[in-house]
mmCIF file of C-alpha atoms in Angstrom:
data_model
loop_
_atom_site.group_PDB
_atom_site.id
_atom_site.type_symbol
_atom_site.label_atom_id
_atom_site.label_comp_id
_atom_site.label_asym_id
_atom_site.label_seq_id
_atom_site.Cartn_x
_atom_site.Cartn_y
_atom_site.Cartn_z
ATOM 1 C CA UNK A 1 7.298 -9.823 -15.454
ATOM 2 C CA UNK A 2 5.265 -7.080 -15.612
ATOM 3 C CA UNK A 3 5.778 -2.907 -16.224
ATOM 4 C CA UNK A 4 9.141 -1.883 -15.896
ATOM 5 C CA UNK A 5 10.983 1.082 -15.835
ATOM 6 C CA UNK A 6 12.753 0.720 -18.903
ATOM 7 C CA UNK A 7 14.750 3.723 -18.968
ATOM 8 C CA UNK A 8 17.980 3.413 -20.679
ATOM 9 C CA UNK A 9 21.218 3.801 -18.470
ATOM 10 C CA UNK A 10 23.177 7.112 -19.855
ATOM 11 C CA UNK A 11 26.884 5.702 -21.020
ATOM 12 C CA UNK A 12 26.221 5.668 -24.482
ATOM 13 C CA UNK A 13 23.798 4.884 -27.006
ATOM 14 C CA UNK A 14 20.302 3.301 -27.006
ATOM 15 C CA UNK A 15 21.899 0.040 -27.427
ATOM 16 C CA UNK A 16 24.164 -0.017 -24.738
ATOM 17 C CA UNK A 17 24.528 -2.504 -22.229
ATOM 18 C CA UNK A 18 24.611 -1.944 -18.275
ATOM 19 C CA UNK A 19 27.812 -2.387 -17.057
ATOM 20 C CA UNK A 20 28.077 -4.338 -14.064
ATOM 21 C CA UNK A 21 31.245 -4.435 -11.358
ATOM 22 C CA UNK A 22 31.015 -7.441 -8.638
ATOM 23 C CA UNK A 23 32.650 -6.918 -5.524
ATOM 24 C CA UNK A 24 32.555 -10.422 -2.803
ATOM 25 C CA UNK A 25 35.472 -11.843 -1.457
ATOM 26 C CA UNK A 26 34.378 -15.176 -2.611
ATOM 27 C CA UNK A 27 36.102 -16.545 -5.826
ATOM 28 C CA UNK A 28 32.995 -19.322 -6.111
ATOM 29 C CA UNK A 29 30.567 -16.176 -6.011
ATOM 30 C CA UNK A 30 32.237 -13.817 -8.107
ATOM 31 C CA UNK A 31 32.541 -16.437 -11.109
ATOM 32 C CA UNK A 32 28.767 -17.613 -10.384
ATOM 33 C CA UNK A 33 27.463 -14.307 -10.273
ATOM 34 C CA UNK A 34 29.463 -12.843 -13.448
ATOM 35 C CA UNK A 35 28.203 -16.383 -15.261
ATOM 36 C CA UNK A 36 24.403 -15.765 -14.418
ATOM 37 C CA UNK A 37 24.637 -12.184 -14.987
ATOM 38 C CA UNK A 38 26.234 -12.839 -18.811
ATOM 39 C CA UNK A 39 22.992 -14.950 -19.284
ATOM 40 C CA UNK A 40 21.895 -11.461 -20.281
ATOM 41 C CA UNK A 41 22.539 -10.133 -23.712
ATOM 42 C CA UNK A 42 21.337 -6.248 -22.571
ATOM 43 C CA UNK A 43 24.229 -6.681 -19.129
ATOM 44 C CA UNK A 44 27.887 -6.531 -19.487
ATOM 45 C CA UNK A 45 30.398 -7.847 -16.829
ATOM 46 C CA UNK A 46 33.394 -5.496 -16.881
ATOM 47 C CA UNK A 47 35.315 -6.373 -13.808
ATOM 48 C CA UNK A 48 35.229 -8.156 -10.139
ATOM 49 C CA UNK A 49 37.142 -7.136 -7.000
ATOM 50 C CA UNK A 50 37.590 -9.172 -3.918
ATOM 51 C CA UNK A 51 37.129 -6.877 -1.013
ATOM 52 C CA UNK A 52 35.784 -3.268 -0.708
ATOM 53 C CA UNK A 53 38.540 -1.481 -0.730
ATOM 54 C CA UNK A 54 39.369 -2.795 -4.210
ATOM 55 C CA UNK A 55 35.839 -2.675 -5.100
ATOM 56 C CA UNK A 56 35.332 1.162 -4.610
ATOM 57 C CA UNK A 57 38.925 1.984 -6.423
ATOM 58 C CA UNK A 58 37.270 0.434 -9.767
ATOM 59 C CA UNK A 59 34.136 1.939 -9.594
ATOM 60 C CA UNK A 60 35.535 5.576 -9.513
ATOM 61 C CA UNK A 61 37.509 4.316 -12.603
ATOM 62 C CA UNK A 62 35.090 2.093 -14.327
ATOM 63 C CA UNK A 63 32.354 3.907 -13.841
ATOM 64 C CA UNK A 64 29.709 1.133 -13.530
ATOM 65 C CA UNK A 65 26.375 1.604 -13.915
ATOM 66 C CA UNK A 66 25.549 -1.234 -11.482
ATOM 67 C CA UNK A 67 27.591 -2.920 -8.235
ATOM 68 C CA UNK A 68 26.881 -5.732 -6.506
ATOM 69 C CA UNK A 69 28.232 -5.613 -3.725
ATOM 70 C CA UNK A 70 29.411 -8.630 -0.854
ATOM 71 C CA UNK A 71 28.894 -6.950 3.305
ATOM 72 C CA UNK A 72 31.236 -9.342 4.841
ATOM 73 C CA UNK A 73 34.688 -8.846 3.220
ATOM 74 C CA UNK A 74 38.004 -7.995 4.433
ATOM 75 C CA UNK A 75 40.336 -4.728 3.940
ATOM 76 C CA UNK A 76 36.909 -2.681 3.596
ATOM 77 C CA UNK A 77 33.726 -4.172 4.488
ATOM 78 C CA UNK A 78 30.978 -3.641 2.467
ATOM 79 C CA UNK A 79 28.940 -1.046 4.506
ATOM 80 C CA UNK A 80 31.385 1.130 4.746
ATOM 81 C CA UNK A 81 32.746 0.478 0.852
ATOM 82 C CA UNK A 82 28.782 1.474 -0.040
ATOM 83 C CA UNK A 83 29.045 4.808 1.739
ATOM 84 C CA UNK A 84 32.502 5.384 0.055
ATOM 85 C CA UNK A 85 30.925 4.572 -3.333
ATOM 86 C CA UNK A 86 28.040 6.566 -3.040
ATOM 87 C CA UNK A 87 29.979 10.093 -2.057
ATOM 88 C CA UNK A 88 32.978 9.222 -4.384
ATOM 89 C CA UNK A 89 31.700 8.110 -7.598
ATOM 90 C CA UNK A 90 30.468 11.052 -9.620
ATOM 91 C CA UNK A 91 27.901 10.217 -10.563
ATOM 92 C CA UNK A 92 27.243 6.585 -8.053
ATOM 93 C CA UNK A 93 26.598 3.742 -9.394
ATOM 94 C CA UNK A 94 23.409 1.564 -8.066
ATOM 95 C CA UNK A 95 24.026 -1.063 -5.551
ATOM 96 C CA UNK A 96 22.668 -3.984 -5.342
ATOM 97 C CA UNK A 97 23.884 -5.257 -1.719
ATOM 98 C CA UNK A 98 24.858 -9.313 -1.508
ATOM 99 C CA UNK A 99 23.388 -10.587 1.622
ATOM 100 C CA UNK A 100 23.911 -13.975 3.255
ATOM 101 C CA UNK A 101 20.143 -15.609 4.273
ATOM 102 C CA UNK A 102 21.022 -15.248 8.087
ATOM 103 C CA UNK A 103 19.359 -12.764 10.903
ATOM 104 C CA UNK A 104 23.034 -10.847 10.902
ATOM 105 C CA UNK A 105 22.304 -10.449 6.747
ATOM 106 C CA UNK A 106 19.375 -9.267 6.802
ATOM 107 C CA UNK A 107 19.848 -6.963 9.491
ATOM 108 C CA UNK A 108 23.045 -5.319 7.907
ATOM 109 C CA UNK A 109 21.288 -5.593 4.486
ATOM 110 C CA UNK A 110 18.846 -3.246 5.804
ATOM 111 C CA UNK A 111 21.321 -0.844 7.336
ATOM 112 C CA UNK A 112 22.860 -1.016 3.715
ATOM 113 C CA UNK A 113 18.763 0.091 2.023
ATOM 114 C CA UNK A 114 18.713 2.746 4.328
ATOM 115 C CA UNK A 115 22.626 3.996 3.367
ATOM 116 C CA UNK A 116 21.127 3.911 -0.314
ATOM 117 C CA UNK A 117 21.711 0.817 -1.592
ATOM 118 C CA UNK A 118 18.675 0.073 -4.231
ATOM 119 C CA UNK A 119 18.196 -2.952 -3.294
ATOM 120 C CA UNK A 120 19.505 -6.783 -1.786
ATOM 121 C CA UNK A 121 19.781 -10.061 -3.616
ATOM 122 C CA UNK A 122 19.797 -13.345 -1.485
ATOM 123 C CA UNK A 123 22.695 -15.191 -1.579
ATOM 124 C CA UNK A 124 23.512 -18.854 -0.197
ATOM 125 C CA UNK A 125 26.416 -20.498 -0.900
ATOM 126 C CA UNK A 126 25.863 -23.892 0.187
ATOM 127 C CA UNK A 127 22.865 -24.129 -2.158
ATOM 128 C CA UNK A 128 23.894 -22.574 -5.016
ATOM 129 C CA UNK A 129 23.409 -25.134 -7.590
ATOM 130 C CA UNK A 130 19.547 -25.856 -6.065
ATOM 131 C CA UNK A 131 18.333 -22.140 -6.706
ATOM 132 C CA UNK A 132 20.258 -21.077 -9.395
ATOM 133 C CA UNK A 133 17.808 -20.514 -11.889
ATOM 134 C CA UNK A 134 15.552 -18.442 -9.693
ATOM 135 C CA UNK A 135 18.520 -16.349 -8.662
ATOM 136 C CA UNK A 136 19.194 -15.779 -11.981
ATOM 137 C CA UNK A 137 15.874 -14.274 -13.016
ATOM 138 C CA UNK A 138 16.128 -12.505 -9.536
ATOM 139 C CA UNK A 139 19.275 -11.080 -10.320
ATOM 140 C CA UNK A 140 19.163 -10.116 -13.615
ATOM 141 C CA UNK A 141 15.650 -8.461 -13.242
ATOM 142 C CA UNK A 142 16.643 -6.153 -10.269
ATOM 143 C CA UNK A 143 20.689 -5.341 -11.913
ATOM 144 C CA UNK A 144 17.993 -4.045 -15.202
ATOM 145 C CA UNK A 145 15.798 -2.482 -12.950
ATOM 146 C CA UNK A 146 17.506 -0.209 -10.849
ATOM 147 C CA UNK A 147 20.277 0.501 -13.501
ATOM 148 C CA UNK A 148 17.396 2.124 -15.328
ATOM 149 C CA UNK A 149 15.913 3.648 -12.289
ATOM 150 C CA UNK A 150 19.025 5.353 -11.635
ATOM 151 C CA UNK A 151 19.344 6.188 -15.284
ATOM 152 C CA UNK A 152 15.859 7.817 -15.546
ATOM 153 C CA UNK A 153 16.468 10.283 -11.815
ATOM 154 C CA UNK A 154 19.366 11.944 -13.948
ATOM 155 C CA UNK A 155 17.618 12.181 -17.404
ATOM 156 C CA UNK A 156 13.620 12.687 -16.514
ATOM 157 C CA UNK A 157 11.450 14.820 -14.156
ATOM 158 C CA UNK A 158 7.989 14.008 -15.512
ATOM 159 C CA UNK A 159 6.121 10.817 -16.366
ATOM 160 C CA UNK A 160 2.905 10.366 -18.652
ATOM 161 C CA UNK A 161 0.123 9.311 -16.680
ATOM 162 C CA UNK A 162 1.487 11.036 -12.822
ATOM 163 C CA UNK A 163 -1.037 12.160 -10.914
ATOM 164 C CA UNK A 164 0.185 16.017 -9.980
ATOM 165 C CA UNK A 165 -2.073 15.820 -6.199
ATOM 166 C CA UNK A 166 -1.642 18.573 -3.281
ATOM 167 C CA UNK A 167 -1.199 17.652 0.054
ATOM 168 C CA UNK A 168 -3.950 15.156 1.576
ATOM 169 C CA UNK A 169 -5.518 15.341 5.220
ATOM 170 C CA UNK A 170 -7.468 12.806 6.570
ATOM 171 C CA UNK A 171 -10.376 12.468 9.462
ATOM 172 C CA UNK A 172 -9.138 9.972 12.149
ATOM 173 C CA UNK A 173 -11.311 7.125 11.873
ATOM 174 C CA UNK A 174 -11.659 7.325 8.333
ATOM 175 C CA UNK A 175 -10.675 3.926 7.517
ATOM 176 C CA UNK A 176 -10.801 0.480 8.900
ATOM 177 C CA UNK A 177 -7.766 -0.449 6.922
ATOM 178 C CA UNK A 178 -4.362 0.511 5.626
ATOM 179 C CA UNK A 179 -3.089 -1.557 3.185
ATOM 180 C CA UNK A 180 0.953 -0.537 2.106
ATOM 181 C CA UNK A 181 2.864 -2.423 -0.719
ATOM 182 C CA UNK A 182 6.555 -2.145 -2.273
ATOM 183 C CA UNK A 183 9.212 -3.513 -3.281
ATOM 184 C CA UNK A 184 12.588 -2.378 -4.679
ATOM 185 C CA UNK A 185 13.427 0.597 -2.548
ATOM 186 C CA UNK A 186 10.454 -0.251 -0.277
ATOM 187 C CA UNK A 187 12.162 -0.432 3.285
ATOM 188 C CA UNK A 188 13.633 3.344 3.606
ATOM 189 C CA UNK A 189 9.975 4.253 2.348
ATOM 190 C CA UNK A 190 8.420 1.843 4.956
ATOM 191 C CA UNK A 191 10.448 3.395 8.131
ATOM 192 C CA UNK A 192 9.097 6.801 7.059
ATOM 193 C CA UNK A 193 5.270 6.154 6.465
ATOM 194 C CA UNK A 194 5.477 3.848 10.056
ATOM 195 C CA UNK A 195 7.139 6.227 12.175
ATOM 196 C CA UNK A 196 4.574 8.647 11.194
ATOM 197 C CA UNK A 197 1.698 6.842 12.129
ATOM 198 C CA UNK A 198 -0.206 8.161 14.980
ATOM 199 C CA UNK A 199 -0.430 6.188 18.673
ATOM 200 C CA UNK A 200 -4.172 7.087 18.464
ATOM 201 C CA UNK A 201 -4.473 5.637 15.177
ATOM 202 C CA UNK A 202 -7.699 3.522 15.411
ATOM 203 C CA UNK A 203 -7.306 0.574 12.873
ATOM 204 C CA UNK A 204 -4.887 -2.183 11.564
ATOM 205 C CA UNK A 205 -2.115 -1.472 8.767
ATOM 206 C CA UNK A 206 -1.225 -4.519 6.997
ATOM 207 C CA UNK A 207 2.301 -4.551 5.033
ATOM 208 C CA UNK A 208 3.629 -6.712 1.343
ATOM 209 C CA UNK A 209 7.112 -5.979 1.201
ATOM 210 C CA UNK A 210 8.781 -8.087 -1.812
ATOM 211 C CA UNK A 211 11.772 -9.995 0.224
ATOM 212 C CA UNK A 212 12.507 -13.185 1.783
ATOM 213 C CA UNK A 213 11.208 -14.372 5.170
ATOM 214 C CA UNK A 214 14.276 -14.072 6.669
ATOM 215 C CA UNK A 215 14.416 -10.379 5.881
ATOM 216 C CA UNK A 216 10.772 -9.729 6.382
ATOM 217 C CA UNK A 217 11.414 -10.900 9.889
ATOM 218 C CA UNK A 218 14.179 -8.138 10.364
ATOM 219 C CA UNK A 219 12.226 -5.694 8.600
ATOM 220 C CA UNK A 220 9.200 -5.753 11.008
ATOM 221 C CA UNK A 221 11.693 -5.848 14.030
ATOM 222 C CA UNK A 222 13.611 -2.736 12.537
ATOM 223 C CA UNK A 223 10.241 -1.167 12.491
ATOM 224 C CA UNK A 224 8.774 -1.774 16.063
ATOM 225 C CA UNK A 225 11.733 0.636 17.032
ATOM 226 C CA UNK A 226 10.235 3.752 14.746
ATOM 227 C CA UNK A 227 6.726 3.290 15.823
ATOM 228 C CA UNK A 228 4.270 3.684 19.527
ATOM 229 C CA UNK A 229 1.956 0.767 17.467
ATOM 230 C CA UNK A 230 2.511 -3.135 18.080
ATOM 231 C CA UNK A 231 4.599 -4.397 14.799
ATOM 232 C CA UNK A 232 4.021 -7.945 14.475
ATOM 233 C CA UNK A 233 5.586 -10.746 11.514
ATOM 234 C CA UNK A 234 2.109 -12.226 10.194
ATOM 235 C CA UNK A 235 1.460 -15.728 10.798
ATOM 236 C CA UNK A 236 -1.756 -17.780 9.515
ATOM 237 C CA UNK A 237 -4.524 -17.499 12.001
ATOM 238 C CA UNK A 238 -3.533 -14.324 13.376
ATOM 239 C CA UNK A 239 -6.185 -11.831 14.744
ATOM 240 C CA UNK A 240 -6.253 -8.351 13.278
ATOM 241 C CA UNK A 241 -6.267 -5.753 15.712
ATOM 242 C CA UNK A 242 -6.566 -1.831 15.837
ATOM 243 C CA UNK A 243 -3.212 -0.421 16.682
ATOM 244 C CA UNK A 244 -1.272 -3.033 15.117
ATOM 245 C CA UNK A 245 1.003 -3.179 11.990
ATOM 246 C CA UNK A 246 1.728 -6.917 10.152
ATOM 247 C CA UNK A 247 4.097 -7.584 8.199
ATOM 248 C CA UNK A 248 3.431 -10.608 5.465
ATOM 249 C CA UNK A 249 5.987 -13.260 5.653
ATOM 250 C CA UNK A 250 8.175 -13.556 2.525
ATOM 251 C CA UNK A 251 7.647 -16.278 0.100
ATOM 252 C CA UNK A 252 3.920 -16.261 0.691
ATOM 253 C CA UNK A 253 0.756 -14.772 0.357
ATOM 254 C CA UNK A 254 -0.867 -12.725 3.110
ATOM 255 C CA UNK A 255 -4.569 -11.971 2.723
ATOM 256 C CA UNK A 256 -7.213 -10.471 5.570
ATOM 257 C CA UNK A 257 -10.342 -12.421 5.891
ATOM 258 C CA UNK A 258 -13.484 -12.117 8.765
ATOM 259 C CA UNK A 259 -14.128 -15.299 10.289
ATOM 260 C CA UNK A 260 -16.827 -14.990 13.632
ATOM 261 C CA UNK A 261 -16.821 -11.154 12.778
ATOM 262 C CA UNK A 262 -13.322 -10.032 13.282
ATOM 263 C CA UNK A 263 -10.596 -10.065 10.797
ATOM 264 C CA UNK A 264 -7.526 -12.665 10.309
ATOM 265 C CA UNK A 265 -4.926 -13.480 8.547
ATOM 266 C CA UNK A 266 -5.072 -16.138 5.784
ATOM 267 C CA UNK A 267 -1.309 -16.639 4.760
ATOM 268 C CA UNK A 268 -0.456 -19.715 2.451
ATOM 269 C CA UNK A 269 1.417 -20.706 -1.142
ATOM 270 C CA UNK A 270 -1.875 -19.675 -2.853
ATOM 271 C CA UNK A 271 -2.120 -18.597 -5.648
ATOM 272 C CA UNK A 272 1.152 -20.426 -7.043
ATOM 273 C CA UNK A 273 1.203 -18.148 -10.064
ATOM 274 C CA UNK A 274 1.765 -14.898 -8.945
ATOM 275 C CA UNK A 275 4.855 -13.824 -9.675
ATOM 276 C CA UNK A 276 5.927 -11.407 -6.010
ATOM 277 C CA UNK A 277 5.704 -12.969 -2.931
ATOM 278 C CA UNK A 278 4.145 -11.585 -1.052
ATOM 279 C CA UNK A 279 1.778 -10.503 -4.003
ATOM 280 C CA UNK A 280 0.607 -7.169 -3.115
ATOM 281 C CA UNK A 281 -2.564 -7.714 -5.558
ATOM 282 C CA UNK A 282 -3.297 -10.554 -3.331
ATOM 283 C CA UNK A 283 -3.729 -8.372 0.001
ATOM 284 C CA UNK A 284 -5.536 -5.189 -1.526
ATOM 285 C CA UNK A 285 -7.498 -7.365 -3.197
ATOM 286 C CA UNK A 286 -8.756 -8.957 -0.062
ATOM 287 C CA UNK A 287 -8.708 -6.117 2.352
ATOM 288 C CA UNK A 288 -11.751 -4.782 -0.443
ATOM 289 C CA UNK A 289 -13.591 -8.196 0.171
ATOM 290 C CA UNK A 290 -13.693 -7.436 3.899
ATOM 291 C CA UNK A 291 -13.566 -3.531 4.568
ATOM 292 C CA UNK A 292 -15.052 -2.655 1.289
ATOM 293 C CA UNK A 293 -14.911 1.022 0.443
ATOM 294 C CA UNK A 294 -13.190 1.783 3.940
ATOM 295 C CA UNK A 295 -9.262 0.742 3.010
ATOM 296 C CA UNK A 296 -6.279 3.477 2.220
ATOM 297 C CA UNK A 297 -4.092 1.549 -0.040
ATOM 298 C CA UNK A 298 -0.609 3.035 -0.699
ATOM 299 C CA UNK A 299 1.661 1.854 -3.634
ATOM 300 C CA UNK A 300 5.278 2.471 -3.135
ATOM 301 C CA UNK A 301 8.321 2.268 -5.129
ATOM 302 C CA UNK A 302 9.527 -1.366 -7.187
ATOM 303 C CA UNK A 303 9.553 -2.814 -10.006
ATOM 304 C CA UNK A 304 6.909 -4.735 -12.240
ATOM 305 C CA UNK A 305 3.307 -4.257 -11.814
ATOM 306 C CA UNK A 306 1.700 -5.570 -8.453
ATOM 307 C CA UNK A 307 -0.630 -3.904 -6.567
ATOM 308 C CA UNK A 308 -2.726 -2.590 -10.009
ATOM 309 C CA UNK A 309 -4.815 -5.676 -10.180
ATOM 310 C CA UNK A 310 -5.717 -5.212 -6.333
ATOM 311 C CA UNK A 311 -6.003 -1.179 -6.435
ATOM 312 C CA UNK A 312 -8.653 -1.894 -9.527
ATOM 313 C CA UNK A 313 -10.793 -4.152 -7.670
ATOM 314 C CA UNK A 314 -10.318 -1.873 -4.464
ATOM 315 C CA UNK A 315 -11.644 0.776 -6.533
ATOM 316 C CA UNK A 316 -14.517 -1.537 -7.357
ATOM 317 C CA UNK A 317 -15.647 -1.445 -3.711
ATOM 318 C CA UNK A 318 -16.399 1.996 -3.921
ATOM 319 C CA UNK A 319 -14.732 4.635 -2.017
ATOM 320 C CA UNK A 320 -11.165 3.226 -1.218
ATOM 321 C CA UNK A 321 -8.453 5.907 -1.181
ATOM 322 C CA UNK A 322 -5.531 4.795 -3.149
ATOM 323 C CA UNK A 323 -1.976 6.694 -3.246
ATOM 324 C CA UNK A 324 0.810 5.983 -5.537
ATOM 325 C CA UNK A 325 4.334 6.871 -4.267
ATOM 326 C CA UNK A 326 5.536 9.730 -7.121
ATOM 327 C CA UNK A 327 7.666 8.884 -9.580
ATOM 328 C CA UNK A 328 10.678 11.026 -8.815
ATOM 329 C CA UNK A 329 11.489 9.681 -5.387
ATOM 330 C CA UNK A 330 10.988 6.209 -6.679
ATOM 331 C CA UNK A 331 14.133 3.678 -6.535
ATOM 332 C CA UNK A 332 12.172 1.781 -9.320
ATOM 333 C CA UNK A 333 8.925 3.526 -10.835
ATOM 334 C CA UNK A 334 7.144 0.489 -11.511
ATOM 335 C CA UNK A 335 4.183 -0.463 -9.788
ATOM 336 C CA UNK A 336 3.293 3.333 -8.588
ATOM 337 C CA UNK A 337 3.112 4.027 -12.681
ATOM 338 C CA UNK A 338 1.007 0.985 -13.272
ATOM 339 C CA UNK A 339 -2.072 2.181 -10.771
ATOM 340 C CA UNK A 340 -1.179 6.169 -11.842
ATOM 341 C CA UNK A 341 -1.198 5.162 -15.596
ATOM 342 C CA UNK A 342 -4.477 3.374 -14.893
ATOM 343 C CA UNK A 343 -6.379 6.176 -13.708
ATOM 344 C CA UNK A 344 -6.552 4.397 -9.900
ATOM 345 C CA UNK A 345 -4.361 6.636 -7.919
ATOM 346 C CA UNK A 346 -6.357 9.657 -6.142
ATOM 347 C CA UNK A 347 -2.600 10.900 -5.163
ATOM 348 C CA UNK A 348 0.747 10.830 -6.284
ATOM 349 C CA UNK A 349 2.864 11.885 -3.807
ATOM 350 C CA UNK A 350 6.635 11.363 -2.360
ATOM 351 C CA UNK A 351 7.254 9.524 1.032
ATOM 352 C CA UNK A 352 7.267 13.022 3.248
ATOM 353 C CA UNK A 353 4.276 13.799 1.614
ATOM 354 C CA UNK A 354 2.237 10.675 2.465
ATOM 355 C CA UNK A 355 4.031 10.536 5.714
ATOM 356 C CA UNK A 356 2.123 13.846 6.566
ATOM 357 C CA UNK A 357 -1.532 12.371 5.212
ATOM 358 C CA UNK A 358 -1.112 9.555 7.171
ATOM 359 C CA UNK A 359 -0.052 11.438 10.300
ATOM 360 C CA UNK A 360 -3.305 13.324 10.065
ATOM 361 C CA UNK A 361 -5.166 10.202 11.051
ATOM 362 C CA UNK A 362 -4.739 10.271 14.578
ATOM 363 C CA UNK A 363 -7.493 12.267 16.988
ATOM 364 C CA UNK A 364 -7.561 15.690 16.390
ATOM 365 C CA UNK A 365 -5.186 16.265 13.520
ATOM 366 C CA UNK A 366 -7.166 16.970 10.759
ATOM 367 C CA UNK A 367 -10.279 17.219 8.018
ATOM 368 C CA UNK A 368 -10.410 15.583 4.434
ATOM 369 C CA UNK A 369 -8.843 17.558 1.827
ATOM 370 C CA UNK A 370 -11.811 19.305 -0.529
#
């Protein structure tokens, strides 16, 4: 699946198991989730609760080192049970929110990211039995991923292969492209590098954000209220225009391509292999066939390894500036250490940090760091 963060979570010895509590007030979804989760042998299912109230009692006395976590329940819902959990568990556990495939899910699942939930699995009922071995890979993989990102932000401050970089300033008009990708933890990030954007900034930013359509769709409308810029959801077809941040649909591939001179999206299935969708390799990778050296690609927190293959042929092109979100303010330092450990990232820097280079783009605000 790629480079992980492989970390080990602290509550005992190498060996050890993560420890996961589930919290829903469904019976059916607290016995499937416990059964996929046990398809493990390195995760451990110590308890389930049926509403947050319940849920937040045994994680102060469990001490999980993952929750997942239903929103809808009854007693204590689970928005307010996550801000509970994370300022009364010493230390808190990671979440992992539980979020119905509806616009009301994906719009509280986001409110949940930016409370500090790690991250949201997909959950529908009624087709269960369909998806259940893709939610199981889903599952497991994120419950082992952000268990050991939370392990490593209490046990490690530096990383082989982290780019130590001072603060970057950029000439407005430098590029004709920004190209963003993330996953785990990505959202927060996202709302903090759009809102700093400039209203003079003078070219398109095109976004991969690992999640399903239906949140992707919420994401880019949660957005539009941070930012002066047009946010649109990318559909196939669609003209690229200055001014204008896209967001690629979940569960496909979004690509930029010049057609009559002007750019477009090409958004389909293709290729069937990669593993994220949308593949993040997939859009830098393009954006270098059509802007060549003129693209700022930025790499931010989540797990496995996308983006390296695309910031490698960027690099290619020439000239493309390519930062890597640092590893300490990474939910999941996975695909920010894969183009840092291979020598691709000109900057490793935390979300404030590139907020502030990327603010420097609009008219006036700045030269190019020597």
């Amino acid at each position: 699946m790629g480079l992980q963060d492989n970390t080990t979570p602290q509550h005992g010895d190498a060996n050890s198991k993560v420890r996961v509590l589930i919290v829903d007030d469904s019976a059916f979804m607290r016995t499937a989730l416990a059964r996929l989760l046990r398809t493990s042998d390195r995760i451990e299912v110590i308890d389930s609760a049926r509403n947050g109230q319940e849920g937040l009692d045994k994680a102060k006395a469990l001490k999980p080192d993952v929750v997942t976590l239903d929103i809808e329940m009854p007693v204590l819902d689970g928005l307010t049970a996550l801000r509970r959990i994370r300022s009364e568990c010493s230390p808190p556990p990671a979440v992992l929110m539980c979020s119905s495939l509806t616009r009301e899910g994906s719009h509280e699942a986001l409110k949940a990211l930016r409370l500090g939930a790690a991250d949201i699995i997909a959950k529908d009922g009624s087709n269960f039995s369909m998806h259940m071995d893709a939610m199981r890979d889903d599952l497991v993989e994120k419950v082992l991923a952000i268990a050991a990102g939370a392990a490593r932000k209490t046990t490690v401050s530096a990383a082989a292969g982290v780019v130590s970089s001072k603060p970057v300033k950029f000439r407005p008009g430098e590029f004709d492209l920004i190209c963003i990708g993330s996953s785990t933890g990505g959202p927060p990030v996202l709302e903090t590098l759009i809102a700093a954007l400039p209203a003079s900034l003078a070219c398109p930013v095109l976004i991969a954000q690992h999640m399903p359509v239906m949140f992707t769709k919420s994401l880019a409308e949660r957005l539009g209220e941070d930012t002066k810029l047009k946010v649109r959801h990318g559909e196939h077809g669609m003209a690229v225009e200055d001014r204008t941040i896209y967001m690629a649909p979940g569960g496909l591939h979004t690509r930029v391509t010049r057609k009559a001179g002007k750019l477009v999206l090409d958004i389909s299935e293709e290729p069937k292999s990669a593993v994220y969708r949308p593949s993040v390799n997939e859009l830098f990778r393009s954006a270098g066939e059509v802007c060549a050296s003129r693209v700022l690609a930025i790499v931010c927190t989540g797990m496995g390894d996308d983006g390296a293959v695309g910031a490698k042929a960027l690099k290619a092109t020439g000239k493309a500036f390519i930062i890597a979100q640092d590893m300490p303010s990474c939910v999941v330092y996975g695909m920010p250490k894969a183009v840092a450990q291979a020598g691709l990232a000109d900057a490793s820097l935390p979300p404030d940090e590139i907020a502030r280079a990327l603010g420097t783009l609009g008219s006036g605000s700045g030269t190019l760091a020597a």
